[in-house]
PDB file of C-alpha atoms in Angstrom:
ATOM      1  CA  MET A  30      12.123  16.382  21.158  1.00 41.00           C
ATOM      2  CA  SER A  31       8.553  15.717  22.223  1.00 44.00           C
ATOM      3  CA  SER A  32       6.818  18.351  24.290  1.00 46.00           C
ATOM      4  CA  ARG A  33       5.094  15.521  26.091  1.00 47.00           C
ATOM      5  CA  GLY A  34       8.249  14.042  27.539  1.00 45.00           C
ATOM      6  CA  SER A  35       8.209  11.748  30.545  1.00 46.00           C
ATOM      7  CA  SER A  36       8.666  14.791  32.788  1.00 44.00           C
ATOM      8  CA  SER A  37       5.442  16.605  31.799  1.00 53.00           C
ATOM      9  CA  ARG A  38       2.060  15.452  32.961  1.00 61.00           C
ATOM     10  CA  ILE A  39      -0.249  13.834  30.456  1.00 63.00           C
ATOM     11  CA  THR A  40      -3.799  14.936  31.159  1.00 71.00           C
ATOM     12  CA  ASP A  41      -6.671  12.544  31.439  1.00 72.00           C
ATOM     13  CA  GLU A  42      -8.489  14.390  28.688  1.00 75.00           C
ATOM     14  CA  GLU A  43      -5.622  13.771  26.300  1.00 75.00           C
ATOM     15  CA  ILE A  44      -5.673  10.068  27.051  1.00 73.00           C
ATOM     16  CA  ASN A  45      -9.444  10.028  26.714  1.00 74.00           C
ATOM     17  CA  GLU A  46      -9.228  11.666  23.341  1.00 78.00           C
ATOM     18  CA  LEU A  47      -6.593   9.275  22.036  1.00 77.00           C
ATOM     19  CA  VAL A  48      -8.528   6.239  23.173  1.00 77.00           C
ATOM     20  CA  SER A  49     -11.722   7.371  21.496  1.00 80.00           C
ATOM     21  CA  LYS A  50      -9.792   8.181  18.332  1.00 81.00           C
ATOM     22  CA  LEU A  51      -8.253   4.731  18.351  1.00 82.00           C
ATOM     23  CA  GLN A  52     -11.672   3.212  18.729  1.00 82.00           C
ATOM     24  CA  SER A  53     -13.049   5.199  15.824  1.00 83.00           C
ATOM     25  CA  LEU A  54     -10.067   4.199  13.724  1.00 82.00           C
ATOM     26  CA  LEU A  55     -11.035   0.558  13.781  1.00 82.00           C
ATOM     27  CA  PRO A  56     -13.520  -0.605  11.192  1.00 80.00           C
ATOM     28  CA  GLU A  57     -17.046  -1.249  12.404  1.00 74.00           C
ATOM     29  CA  SER A  58     -16.689  -5.012  12.507  1.00 71.00           C
ATOM     30  CA  ARG A  59     -13.784  -4.839  14.928  1.00 72.00           C
ATOM     31  CA  ARG A  60     -15.316  -2.150  17.090  1.00 70.00           C
ATOM     32  CA  ARG A  61     -18.136  -4.500  17.962  1.00 67.00           C
ATOM     33  CA  ASN A  62     -15.690  -6.929  19.556  1.00 62.00           C
ATOM     34  CA  ILE A  63     -14.476  -4.430  22.083  1.00 61.00           C
ATOM     35  CA  GLY A  64     -17.298  -3.230  24.239  1.00 59.00           C
ATOM     36  CA  ARG A  65     -16.788  -0.017  26.119  1.00 59.00           C
ATOM     37  CA  ALA A  66     -13.296   1.199  26.947  1.00 60.00           C
ATOM     38  CA  SER A  67     -11.581  -2.098  27.572  1.00 75.00           C
ATOM     39  CA  ALA A  68      -7.919  -1.225  27.219  1.00 77.00           C
ATOM     40  CA  SER A  69      -6.615  -4.709  26.563  1.00 80.00           C
ATOM     41  CA  LYS A  70      -9.312  -5.481  24.000  1.00 83.00           C
ATOM     42  CA  LEU A  71      -8.705  -2.184  22.253  1.00 86.00           C
ATOM     43  CA  LEU A  72      -4.994  -2.926  22.041  1.00 87.00           C
ATOM     44  CA  LYS A  73      -5.683  -6.442  20.827  1.00 89.00           C
ATOM     45  CA  GLU A  74      -7.977  -5.291  18.057  1.00 89.00           C
ATOM     46  CA  THR A  75      -5.602  -2.517  17.054  1.00 92.00           C
ATOM     47  CA  CYS A  76      -2.676  -4.943  16.783  1.00 94.00           C
ATOM     48  CA  SER A  77      -4.785  -7.395  14.860  1.00 94.00           C
ATOM     49  CA  TYR A  78      -5.994  -4.646  12.526  1.00 94.00           C
ATOM     50  CA  ILE A  79      -2.467  -3.450  11.769  1.00 96.00           C
ATOM     51  CA  LYS A  80      -1.343  -7.010  11.099  1.00 97.00           C
ATOM     52  CA  SER A  81      -4.171  -7.535   8.651  1.00 96.00           C
ATOM     53  CA  LEU A  82      -3.279  -4.293   6.854  1.00 96.00           C
ATOM     54  CA  HIS A  83       0.315  -5.541   6.573  1.00 97.00           C
ATOM     55  CA  ARG A  84      -0.965  -8.752   5.011  1.00 97.00           C
ATOM     56  CA  ASP A  85      -3.085  -6.761   2.558  1.00 97.00           C
ATOM     57  CA  VAL A  86      -0.072  -4.721   1.432  1.00 97.00           C
ATOM     58  CA  ASP A  87       1.947  -7.886   1.017  1.00 96.00           C
ATOM     59  CA  ASP A  88      -0.778  -9.541  -1.015  1.00 96.00           C
ATOM     60  CA  LEU A  89      -1.301  -6.467  -3.197  1.00 96.00           C
ATOM     61  CA  SER A  90       2.441  -6.213  -3.854  1.00 95.00           C
ATOM     62  CA  ASP A  91       2.358  -9.815  -5.061  1.00 93.00           C
ATOM     63  CA  ARG A  92      -0.536  -9.204  -7.387  1.00 93.00           C
ATOM     64  CA  LEU A  93       0.790  -5.909  -8.698  1.00 91.00           C
ATOM     65  CA  SER A  94       4.173  -7.429  -9.516  1.00 89.00           C
ATOM     66  CA  ALA A  95       2.499 -10.305 -11.381  1.00 88.00           C
ATOM     67  CA  LEU A  96       0.338  -7.849 -13.285  1.00 85.00           C
ATOM     68  CA  MET A  97       3.190  -5.528 -14.165  1.00 82.00           C
ATOM     69  CA  ALA A  98       5.282  -8.423 -15.373  1.00 79.00           C
ATOM     70  CA  THR A  99       2.925  -8.723 -18.309  1.00 77.00           C
ATOM     71  CA  MET A 100       3.103  -5.044 -19.137  1.00 74.00           C
ATOM     72  CA  ASP A 101       5.272  -3.696 -21.858  1.00 69.00           C
ATOM     73  CA  ALA A 102       5.945  -0.117 -22.882  1.00 66.00           C
ATOM     74  CA  ASN A 103       3.138  -0.129 -25.427  1.00 68.00           C
ATOM     75  CA  SER A 104       0.410  -1.650 -23.296  1.00 72.00           C
ATOM     76  CA  PRO A 105      -2.563   0.416 -22.151  1.00 71.00           C
ATOM     77  CA  GLN A 106      -1.504  -0.117 -18.535  1.00 73.00           C
ATOM     78  CA  ALA A 107       1.760   1.627 -19.223  1.00 74.00           C
ATOM     79  CA  ASP A 108      -0.278   4.475 -20.681  1.00 74.00           C
ATOM     80  CA  ILE A 109      -2.304   4.703 -17.503  1.00 76.00           C
ATOM     81  CA  ILE A 110       0.823   4.862 -15.385  1.00 76.00           C
ATOM     82  CA  ARG A 111       2.289   7.505 -17.619  1.00 75.00           C
ATOM     83  CA  SER A 112      -0.851   9.627 -17.405  1.00 75.00           C
ATOM     84  CA  LEU A 113      -0.906   9.278 -13.614  1.00 76.00           C
ATOM     85  CA  LEU A 114       2.670  10.514 -13.430  1.00 75.00           C
ATOM     86  CA  ARG A 115       2.222  13.408 -15.793  1.00 72.00           C
ATOM     87  CA  SER A 116       1.578  16.508 -13.728  1.00 55.00           C
TER      88      SER A 116
ATOM     89  CA  MET B  10     -10.629   8.190  10.180  1.00 59.00           C
ATOM     90  CA  GLN B  11      -9.669   9.013   6.644  1.00 71.00           C
ATOM     91  CA  ALA B  12      -6.339   9.972   5.191  1.00 74.00           C
ATOM     92  CA  THR B  13      -6.407  13.186   3.199  1.00 86.00           C
ATOM     93  CA  LYS B  14      -6.760  13.186  -0.547  1.00 87.00           C
ATOM     94  CA  SER B  15      -3.478  14.987  -0.935  1.00 89.00           C
ATOM     95  CA  PHE B  16      -1.756  12.226   1.008  1.00 92.00           C
ATOM     96  CA  GLU B  17      -3.262   9.590  -1.301  1.00 92.00           C
ATOM     97  CA  GLN B  18      -2.210  11.529  -4.378  1.00 90.00           C
ATOM     98  CA  ALA B  19       1.310  12.082  -3.129  1.00 92.00           C
ATOM     99  CA  PHE B  20       1.566   8.444  -2.140  1.00 93.00           C
ATOM    100  CA  LEU B  21       0.368   7.148  -5.517  1.00 92.00           C
ATOM    101  CA  LYS B  22       2.728   9.342  -7.459  1.00 91.00           C
ATOM    102  CA  GLN B  23       5.689   8.595  -5.240  1.00 92.00           C
ATOM    103  CA  MET B  24       5.042   4.867  -5.427  1.00 93.00           C
ATOM    104  CA  LEU B  25       4.778   4.866  -9.223  1.00 90.00           C
ATOM    105  CA  LEU B  26       8.017   6.803  -9.493  1.00 89.00           C
ATOM    106  CA  GLY B  27       9.672   4.294  -7.217  1.00 90.00           C
ATOM    107  CA  ILE B  28       8.336   1.369  -9.224  1.00 87.00           C
ATOM    108  CA  GLN B  29       9.621   2.916 -12.434  1.00 84.00           C
ATOM    109  CA  LEU B  30      12.990   3.387 -10.797  1.00 85.00           C
ATOM    110  CA  SER B  31      13.169  -0.241  -9.699  1.00 83.00           C
ATOM    111  CA  ALA B  32      12.037  -1.436 -13.114  1.00 78.00           C
ATOM    112  CA  VAL B  33      14.951   0.387 -14.681  1.00 74.00           C
ATOM    113  CA  SER B  34      17.546  -1.037 -12.321  1.00 72.00           C
ATOM    114  CA  HIS B  35      16.136  -4.545 -11.830  1.00 68.00           C
ATOM    115  CA  GLY B  36      14.469  -4.960 -15.206  1.00 65.00           C
ATOM    116  CA  SER B  37      13.643  -8.619 -15.564  1.00 67.00           C
ATOM    117  CA  GLY B  38      14.341  -9.912 -12.079  1.00 76.00           C
ATOM    118  CA  SER B  39      12.573 -12.827 -10.428  1.00 83.00           C
ATOM    119  CA  LEU B  40       8.956 -12.431  -9.368  1.00 83.00           C
ATOM    120  CA  GLN B  41      10.086 -12.367  -5.744  1.00 87.00           C
ATOM    121  CA  GLU B  42      12.529  -9.535  -6.468  1.00 87.00           C
ATOM    122  CA  ARG B  43       9.887  -7.523  -8.273  1.00 88.00           C
ATOM    123  CA  LYS B  44       7.447  -8.059  -5.420  1.00 91.00           C
ATOM    124  CA  SER B  45      10.010  -6.805  -2.904  1.00 91.00           C
ATOM    125  CA  ALA B  46      10.718  -3.817  -5.100  1.00 91.00           C
ATOM    126  CA  ILE B  47       7.049  -2.894  -5.249  1.00 93.00           C
ATOM    127  CA  LYS B  48       6.632  -3.317  -1.508  1.00 95.00           C
ATOM    128  CA  LEU B  49       9.707  -1.170  -0.926  1.00 95.00           C
ATOM    129  CA  SER B  50       8.377   1.530  -3.254  1.00 94.00           C
ATOM    130  CA  ALA B  51       5.033   1.452  -1.482  1.00 96.00           C
ATOM    131  CA  ASP B  52       6.566   1.759   1.990  1.00 96.00           C
ATOM    132  CA  VAL B  53       9.002   4.515   1.064  1.00 95.00           C
ATOM    133  CA  ALA B  54       6.206   6.337  -0.762  1.00 95.00           C
ATOM    134  CA  MET B  55       4.008   6.141   2.326  1.00 96.00           C
ATOM    135  CA  ALA B  56       6.753   7.575   4.544  1.00 95.00           C
ATOM    136  CA  VAL B  57       7.663  10.342   2.106  1.00 94.00           C
ATOM    137  CA  ALA B  58       4.044  11.321   1.492  1.00 94.00           C
ATOM    138  CA  ARG B  59       3.358  11.537   5.216  1.00 94.00           C
ATOM    139  CA  GLY B  60       6.386  13.646   6.073  1.00 92.00           C
ATOM    140  CA  SER B  61       8.203  13.710   9.363  1.00 92.00           C
ATOM    141  CA  LYS B  62       6.666  11.561  12.080  1.00 94.00           C
ATOM    142  CA  LYS B  63       8.273   9.154  14.528  1.00 94.00           C
ATOM    143  CA  TRP B  64       6.954   6.170  12.664  1.00 96.00           C
ATOM    144  CA  THR B  65       8.103   7.426   9.254  1.00 95.00           C
ATOM    145  CA  ARG B  66      11.615   7.896  10.585  1.00 94.00           C
ATOM    146  CA  GLY B  67      11.433   4.468  12.209  1.00 94.00           C
ATOM    147  CA  LEU B  68      10.253   2.933   8.953  1.00 95.00           C
ATOM    148  CA  ILE B  69      13.049   4.454   6.864  1.00 94.00           C
ATOM    149  CA  ALA B  70      15.560   3.416   9.522  1.00 93.00           C
ATOM    150  CA  SER B  71      14.456  -0.208   9.515  1.00 93.00           C
ATOM    151  CA  LEU B  72      14.302  -0.321   5.703  1.00 94.00           C
ATOM    152  CA  SER B  73      17.837   1.025   5.456  1.00 92.00           C
ATOM    153  CA  LYS B  74      19.121  -1.785   7.675  1.00 92.00           C
ATOM    154  CA  GLU B  75      18.797  -4.091   4.668  1.00 90.00           C
ATOM    155  CA  GLU B  76      21.772  -3.682   2.385  1.00 89.00           C
ATOM    156  CA  HIS B  77      19.836  -4.241  -0.814  1.00 87.00           C
ATOM    157  CA  ASN B  78      17.489  -1.344  -0.056  1.00 89.00           C
ATOM    158  CA  ARG B  79      20.222   1.216   0.356  1.00 89.00           C
ATOM    159  CA  SER B  80      20.757   2.363  -3.224  1.00 87.00           C
ATOM    160  CA  PHE B  81      17.011   2.818  -3.755  1.00 89.00           C
ATOM    161  CA  LEU B  82      16.672   4.818  -0.539  1.00 90.00           C
ATOM    162  CA  GLN B  83      19.700   6.866  -1.416  1.00 88.00           C
ATOM    163  CA  PHE B  84      18.291   7.792  -4.781  1.00 86.00           C
ATOM    164  CA  VAL B  85      14.806   8.621  -3.551  1.00 87.00           C
ATOM    165  CA  LEU B  86      15.721  10.426  -0.355  1.00 86.00           C
ATOM    166  CA  GLY B  87      19.004  11.960  -1.469  1.00 82.00           C
ATOM    167  CA  LYS B  88      20.481  14.242   1.147  1.00 69.00           C
ATOM    168  CA  GLU B  89      17.876  13.290   3.733  1.00 66.00           C
ATOM    169  CA  PHE B  90      19.182   9.748   3.747  1.00 69.00           C
ATOM    170  CA  GLU B  91      22.823  10.602   4.116  1.00 61.00           C
ATOM    171  CA  ARG B  92      22.222  12.738   7.176  1.00 52.00           C
ATOM    172  CA  PRO B  93      23.091  10.759  10.330  1.00 48.00           C
ATOM    173  CA  ALA B  94      19.614   9.570  11.196  1.00 48.00           C
ATOM    174  CA  LYS B  95      18.390   9.591  14.770  1.00 49.00           C
ATOM    175  CA  ILE B  96      17.750   5.878  14.790  1.00 48.00           C
ATOM    176  CA  CYS B  97      15.632   4.285  17.544  1.00 45.00           C
ATOM    177  CA  HIS B  98      17.542   4.518  20.766  1.00 46.00           C
ATOM    178  CA  SER B  99      16.589   1.024  21.746  1.00 46.00           C
ATOM    179  CA  SER B 100      19.416   0.866  24.245  1.00 44.00           C
ATOM    180  CA  TRP B 101      18.271   4.143  25.790  1.00 46.00           C
ATOM    181  CA  LYS B 102      15.370   3.192  27.977  1.00 47.00           C
ATOM    182  CA  ILE B 103      13.316   5.709  29.879  1.00 46.00           C
ATOM    183  CA  PRO B 104      12.945   4.124  33.313  1.00 47.00           C
ATOM    184  CA  ARG B 105       9.669   5.891  33.916  1.00 49.00           C
ATOM    185  CA  SER B 106       8.036   4.818  30.655  1.00 55.00           C
ATOM    186  CA  LYS B 107       6.820   1.608  32.246  1.00 59.00           C
ATOM    187  CA  ASN B 108       4.935   3.634  34.859  1.00 60.00           C
ATOM    188  CA  ILE B 109       3.412   5.797  32.185  1.00 60.00           C
ATOM    189  CA  VAL B 110       2.162   2.676  30.457  1.00 61.00           C
ATOM    190  CA  ARG B 111       0.650   1.355  33.651  1.00 63.00           C
ATOM    191  CA  ARG B 112      -0.889   4.656  34.630  1.00 63.00           C
ATOM    192  CA  SER B 113      -2.326   5.754  31.339  1.00 60.00           C
ATOM    193  CA  LEU B 114      -3.623   2.384  30.297  1.00 64.00           C
ATOM    194  CA  ARG B 115      -4.877   1.308  33.698  1.00 63.00           C
ATOM    195  CA  PHE B 116      -6.915   4.506  33.534  1.00 62.00           C
ATOM    196  CA  LEU B 117      -8.750   2.836  30.718  1.00 64.00           C
ATOM    197  CA  SER B 118      -9.560  -0.279  32.732  1.00 60.00           C
ATOM    198  CA  LYS B 119     -11.088   1.930  35.425  1.00 59.00           C
ATOM    199  CA  ARG B 120     -13.648   3.148  32.904  1.00 54.00           C
ATOM    200  CA  LYS B 121     -15.177  -0.303  32.745  1.00 51.00           C
ATOM    201  CA  SER B 122     -18.459  -1.162  34.469  1.00 45.00           C
ATOM    202  CA  ASN B 123     -18.637  -1.201  38.280  1.00 43.00           C
ATOM    203  CA  ILE B 124     -19.219  -4.949  38.546  1.00 44.00           C
ATOM    204  CA  ARG B 125     -15.654  -6.316  38.478  1.00 45.00           C
ATOM    205  CA  ALA B 126     -13.583  -8.958  40.178  1.00 45.00           C
ATOM    206  CA  PRO B 127     -11.232  -7.401  42.762  1.00 46.00           C
ATOM    207  CA  ASN B 128      -8.061  -8.554  41.031  1.00 42.00           C
ATOM    208  CA  SER B 129      -9.076  -7.706  37.500  1.00 43.00           C
ATOM    209  CA  SER B 130      -7.257  -4.376  37.359  1.00 45.00           C
ATOM    210  CA  VAL B 131      -3.970  -6.102  38.130  1.00 48.00           C
ATOM    211  CA  LEU B 132      -4.660  -8.705  35.462  1.00 46.00           C
ATOM    212  CA  ALA B 133      -5.694  -5.977  33.076  1.00 49.00           C
ATOM    213  CA  GLY B 134      -2.395  -4.228  33.712  1.00 55.00           C
ATOM    214  CA  THR B 135      -0.341  -7.278  32.775  1.00 80.00           C
ATOM    215  CA  LEU B 136      -2.355  -8.085  29.686  1.00 83.00           C
ATOM    216  CA  VAL B 137      -2.298  -4.458  28.683  1.00 82.00           C
ATOM    217  CA  GLU B 138       1.462  -4.343  29.068  1.00 84.00           C
ATOM    218  CA  LYS B 139       1.892  -7.494  27.005  1.00 86.00           C
ATOM    219  CA  ARG B 140      -0.236  -6.130  24.218  1.00 88.00           C
ATOM    220  CA  THR B 141       1.492  -2.790  24.392  1.00 89.00           C
ATOM    221  CA  GLN B 142       4.729  -4.630  23.667  1.00 90.00           C
ATOM    222  CA  VAL B 143       3.146  -6.262  20.636  1.00 93.00           C
ATOM    223  CA  LEU B 144       1.969  -2.885  19.390  1.00 93.00           C
ATOM    224  CA  LYS B 145       5.441  -1.448  19.894  1.00 94.00           C
ATOM    225  CA  ARG B 146       6.829  -4.094  17.558  1.00 94.00           C
ATOM    226  CA  LEU B 147       4.177  -3.442  14.942  1.00 96.00           C
ATOM    227  CA  VAL B 148       4.535   0.308  14.735  1.00 96.00           C
ATOM    228  CA  PRO B 149       7.867   1.356  13.169  1.00 96.00           C
ATOM    229  CA  GLY B 150      10.081   3.039  15.736  1.00 93.00           C
ATOM    230  CA  GLY B 151       7.698   1.967  18.470  1.00 93.00           C
ATOM    231  CA  GLN B 152      10.325   0.514  20.805  1.00 92.00           C
ATOM    232  CA  SER B 153      11.586   3.895  21.922  1.00 91.00           C
ATOM    233  CA  MET B 154       8.180   5.538  22.352  1.00 91.00           C
ATOM    234  CA  ASP B 155       6.401   6.328  25.591  1.00 87.00           C
ATOM    235  CA  ALA B 156       2.777   5.212  25.893  1.00 83.00           C
ATOM    236  CA  PHE B 157       1.285   8.485  24.798  1.00 84.00           C
ATOM    237  CA  SER B 158       3.458   8.805  21.682  1.00 90.00           C
ATOM    238  CA  LEU B 159       2.776   5.167  20.909  1.00 91.00           C
ATOM    239  CA  LEU B 160      -0.974   5.662  20.822  1.00 89.00           C
ATOM    240  CA  ASP B 161      -0.603   8.872  18.878  1.00 90.00           C
ATOM    241  CA  GLU B 162       1.760   7.375  16.311  1.00 94.00           C
ATOM    242  CA  THR B 163      -0.353   4.215  16.061  1.00 94.00           C
ATOM    243  CA  LEU B 164      -3.363   6.277  15.037  1.00 92.00           C
ATOM    244  CA  ASP B 165      -1.371   8.072  12.382  1.00 94.00           C
ATOM    245  CA  TYR B 166       0.389   4.947  11.140  1.00 96.00           C
ATOM    246  CA  ALA B 167      -2.790   2.861  10.865  1.00 95.00           C
ATOM    247  CA  THR B 168      -4.565   5.655   8.972  1.00 94.00           C
ATOM    248  CA  CYS B 169      -1.722   5.835   6.444  1.00 96.00           C
ATOM    249  CA  LEU B 170      -1.529   2.057   6.138  1.00 96.00           C
ATOM    250  CA  ARG B 171      -5.224   1.953   5.384  1.00 95.00           C
ATOM    251  CA  ALA B 172      -4.783   4.596   2.674  1.00 95.00           C
ATOM    252  CA  GLN B 173      -1.815   2.666   1.268  1.00 96.00           C
ATOM    253  CA  VAL B 174      -3.982  -0.431   0.916  1.00 96.00           C
ATOM    254  CA  ASP B 175      -6.869   1.522  -0.632  1.00 94.00           C
ATOM    255  CA  VAL B 176      -4.706   3.218  -3.245  1.00 94.00           C
ATOM    256  CA  MET B 177      -2.860   0.026  -4.173  1.00 95.00           C
ATOM    257  CA  GLN B 178      -6.204  -1.729  -4.507  1.00 94.00           C
ATOM    258  CA  LYS B 179      -7.525   0.988  -6.802  1.00 92.00           C
ATOM    259  CA  LEU B 180      -4.384   0.823  -8.911  1.00 91.00           C
ATOM    260  CA  MET B 181      -4.743  -2.947  -9.192  1.00 91.00           C
ATOM    261  CA  THR B 182      -8.368  -2.688 -10.227  1.00 90.00           C
ATOM    262  CA  THR B 183      -7.574  -0.066 -12.836  1.00 86.00           C
ATOM    263  CA  LEU B 184      -4.716  -2.006 -14.374  1.00 85.00           C
ATOM    264  CA  GLU B 185      -6.667  -5.246 -14.352  1.00 84.00           C
ATOM    265  CA  ALA B 186      -9.658  -3.610 -15.981  1.00 82.00           C
ATOM    266  CA  SER B 187      -7.574  -2.146 -18.751  1.00 79.00           C
ATOM    267  CA  LYS B 188      -5.899  -5.511 -19.278  1.00 74.00           C
ATOM    268  CA  HIS B 189      -9.278  -7.184 -19.684  1.00 75.00           C
ATOM    269  CA  ARG B 190     -10.299  -4.487 -22.065  1.00 70.00           C
ATOM    270  CA  ALA B 191      -7.183  -5.017 -24.117  1.00 67.00           C
ATOM    271  CA  ASP B 192      -7.702  -8.771 -24.103  1.00 65.00           C
ATOM    272  CA  SER B 193     -11.392  -8.849 -24.819  1.00 61.00           C
ATOM    273  CA  ASP B 194     -11.960  -5.480 -26.429  1.00 52.00           C
ATOM    274  CA  ALA B 195     -14.785  -4.770 -23.968  1.00 46.00           C
ATOM    275  CA  GLN B 196     -15.249  -1.205 -22.743  1.00 48.00           C
ATOM    276  CA  ARG B 197     -14.458  -0.849 -19.020  1.00 51.00           C
ATOM    277  CA  PRO B 198     -13.464   2.764 -18.466  1.00 57.00           C
ATOM    278  CA  LYS B 199     -15.009   3.179 -15.011  1.00 56.00           C
ATOM    279  CA  GLU B 200     -12.048   2.160 -12.834  1.00 52.00           C
ATOM    280  CA  LYS B 201      -9.576   4.104 -14.899  1.00 53.00           C
ATOM    281  CA  PHE B 202     -11.590   7.291 -14.547  1.00 55.00           C
ATOM    282  CA  HIS B 203     -12.034   6.702 -10.858  1.00 53.00           C
ATOM    283  CA  LEU B 204      -8.302   6.608 -10.349  1.00 56.00           C
ATOM    284  CA  LEU B 205      -7.696   9.513 -12.684  1.00 56.00           C
ATOM    285  CA  ALA B 206     -10.403  11.491 -10.918  1.00 54.00           C
ATOM    286  CA  MET B 207      -8.569  10.940  -7.688  1.00 50.00           C
ATOM    287  CA  VAL B 208      -5.543  12.671  -9.133  1.00 49.00           C
ATOM    288  CA  GLY B 209      -7.704  14.963 -11.221  1.00 46.00           C
ATOM    289  CA  SER B 210      -7.168  17.957  -9.010  1.00 37.00           C
ATOM    290  CA  TRP B 211      -3.606  18.052 -10.279  1.00 37.00           C
ATOM    291  CA  TYR B 212      -5.122  19.399 -13.467  1.00 37.00           C
ATOM    292  CA  SER B 213      -6.895  22.417 -11.994  1.00 39.00           C
ATOM    293  CA  THR B 214      -6.249  24.765 -14.913  1.00 36.00           C
ATOM    294  CA  ARG B 215      -4.733  24.425 -18.331  1.00 39.00           C
ATOM    295  CA  LYS B 216      -2.112  26.970 -17.315  1.00 41.00           C
ATOM    296  CA  GLY B 217      -1.324  25.047 -14.192  1.00 43.00           C
ATOM    297  CA  LEU B 218      -1.002  21.875 -16.235  1.00 43.00           C
ATOM    298  CA  ARG B 219       1.557  23.371 -18.591  1.00 45.00           C
ATOM    299  CA  LYS B 220       3.501  24.728 -15.640  1.00 49.00           C
ATOM    300  CA  ARG B 221       3.473  21.375 -13.896  1.00 48.00           C
ATOM    301  CA  LEU B 222       4.603  19.525 -16.976  1.00 49.00           C
ATOM    302  CA  SER B 223       7.751  21.586 -17.052  1.00 48.00           C
ATOM    303  CA  LYS B 224       8.580  21.090 -13.387  1.00 49.00           C
ATOM    304  CA  ARG B 225      10.171  18.029 -11.848  1.00 46.00           C
ATOM    305  CA  PRO B 226       8.423  16.910  -8.663  1.00 49.00           C
ATOM    306  CA  LYS B 227      10.421  17.661  -5.526  1.00 45.00           C
ATOM    307  CA  LEU B 228      11.002  14.833  -3.106  1.00 46.00           C
ATOM    308  CA  THR B 229      11.164  15.961   0.476  1.00 44.00           C
ATOM    309  CA  LEU B 230      10.736  14.227   3.781  1.00 43.00           C
TER     310      LEU B 230
END
């Protein structure tokens, strides 16, 4: 399946690259908490970041469902959705 | 890191289609049901828009474990869903994966400054392993991944999640703005155009537009 199976050697450069990409993934405010190349802190911030994104999606789903409940077929919002789908 | 524009467009469209679909079948359900339907549409849309990655397969697999999601998944994914999915082999553990975790992530602790307590690398290893377990639970399909795949998939997954949040936020803002406009008759076209501009490249030429109007979008994983 994966070319990088447990039998093949993972180079240090590859790990290096992934770690720096992970660091750059985090928003600025979280990056400041880490300091340089601390594996456990990086993991902690990454986990915390993903959890907060999950909460955001949950919250937005709530608000979108409340908003759409007030929509009917003739409302301008329905028009917007129709125009977004038309392609 | 930024998700691509084409991903955001595909995600938005796929999510709206899914929401429409749920609205037809659930109609006037409870608020909780509608919220779950929207969340389901958003998650499926994210997986479909991304294509085939370990986490997208893991996500679809875990969504399909819930009975009430099945008919939606069936409709959206069609043949892809019926195929016997290679679900997470959680019972199939790679004995060496633990060593890979220790090796690759202890490498990171070695990059710290020279002034360190003698036992800190051992401590770092344990804490790192604990947090790796947490990450494995957060990333769909993470349980069966080796350390390298986990980091790789985490990057991809977090980027897509971020885009999911951004697009849903923009949609919210647009719909809210138009609602206020309808209520108060004030002119607030900015958000609507922002969202439409995001999908504006769908309308590259008039010819292209007519062609696209006659075609049904294809849903592939």
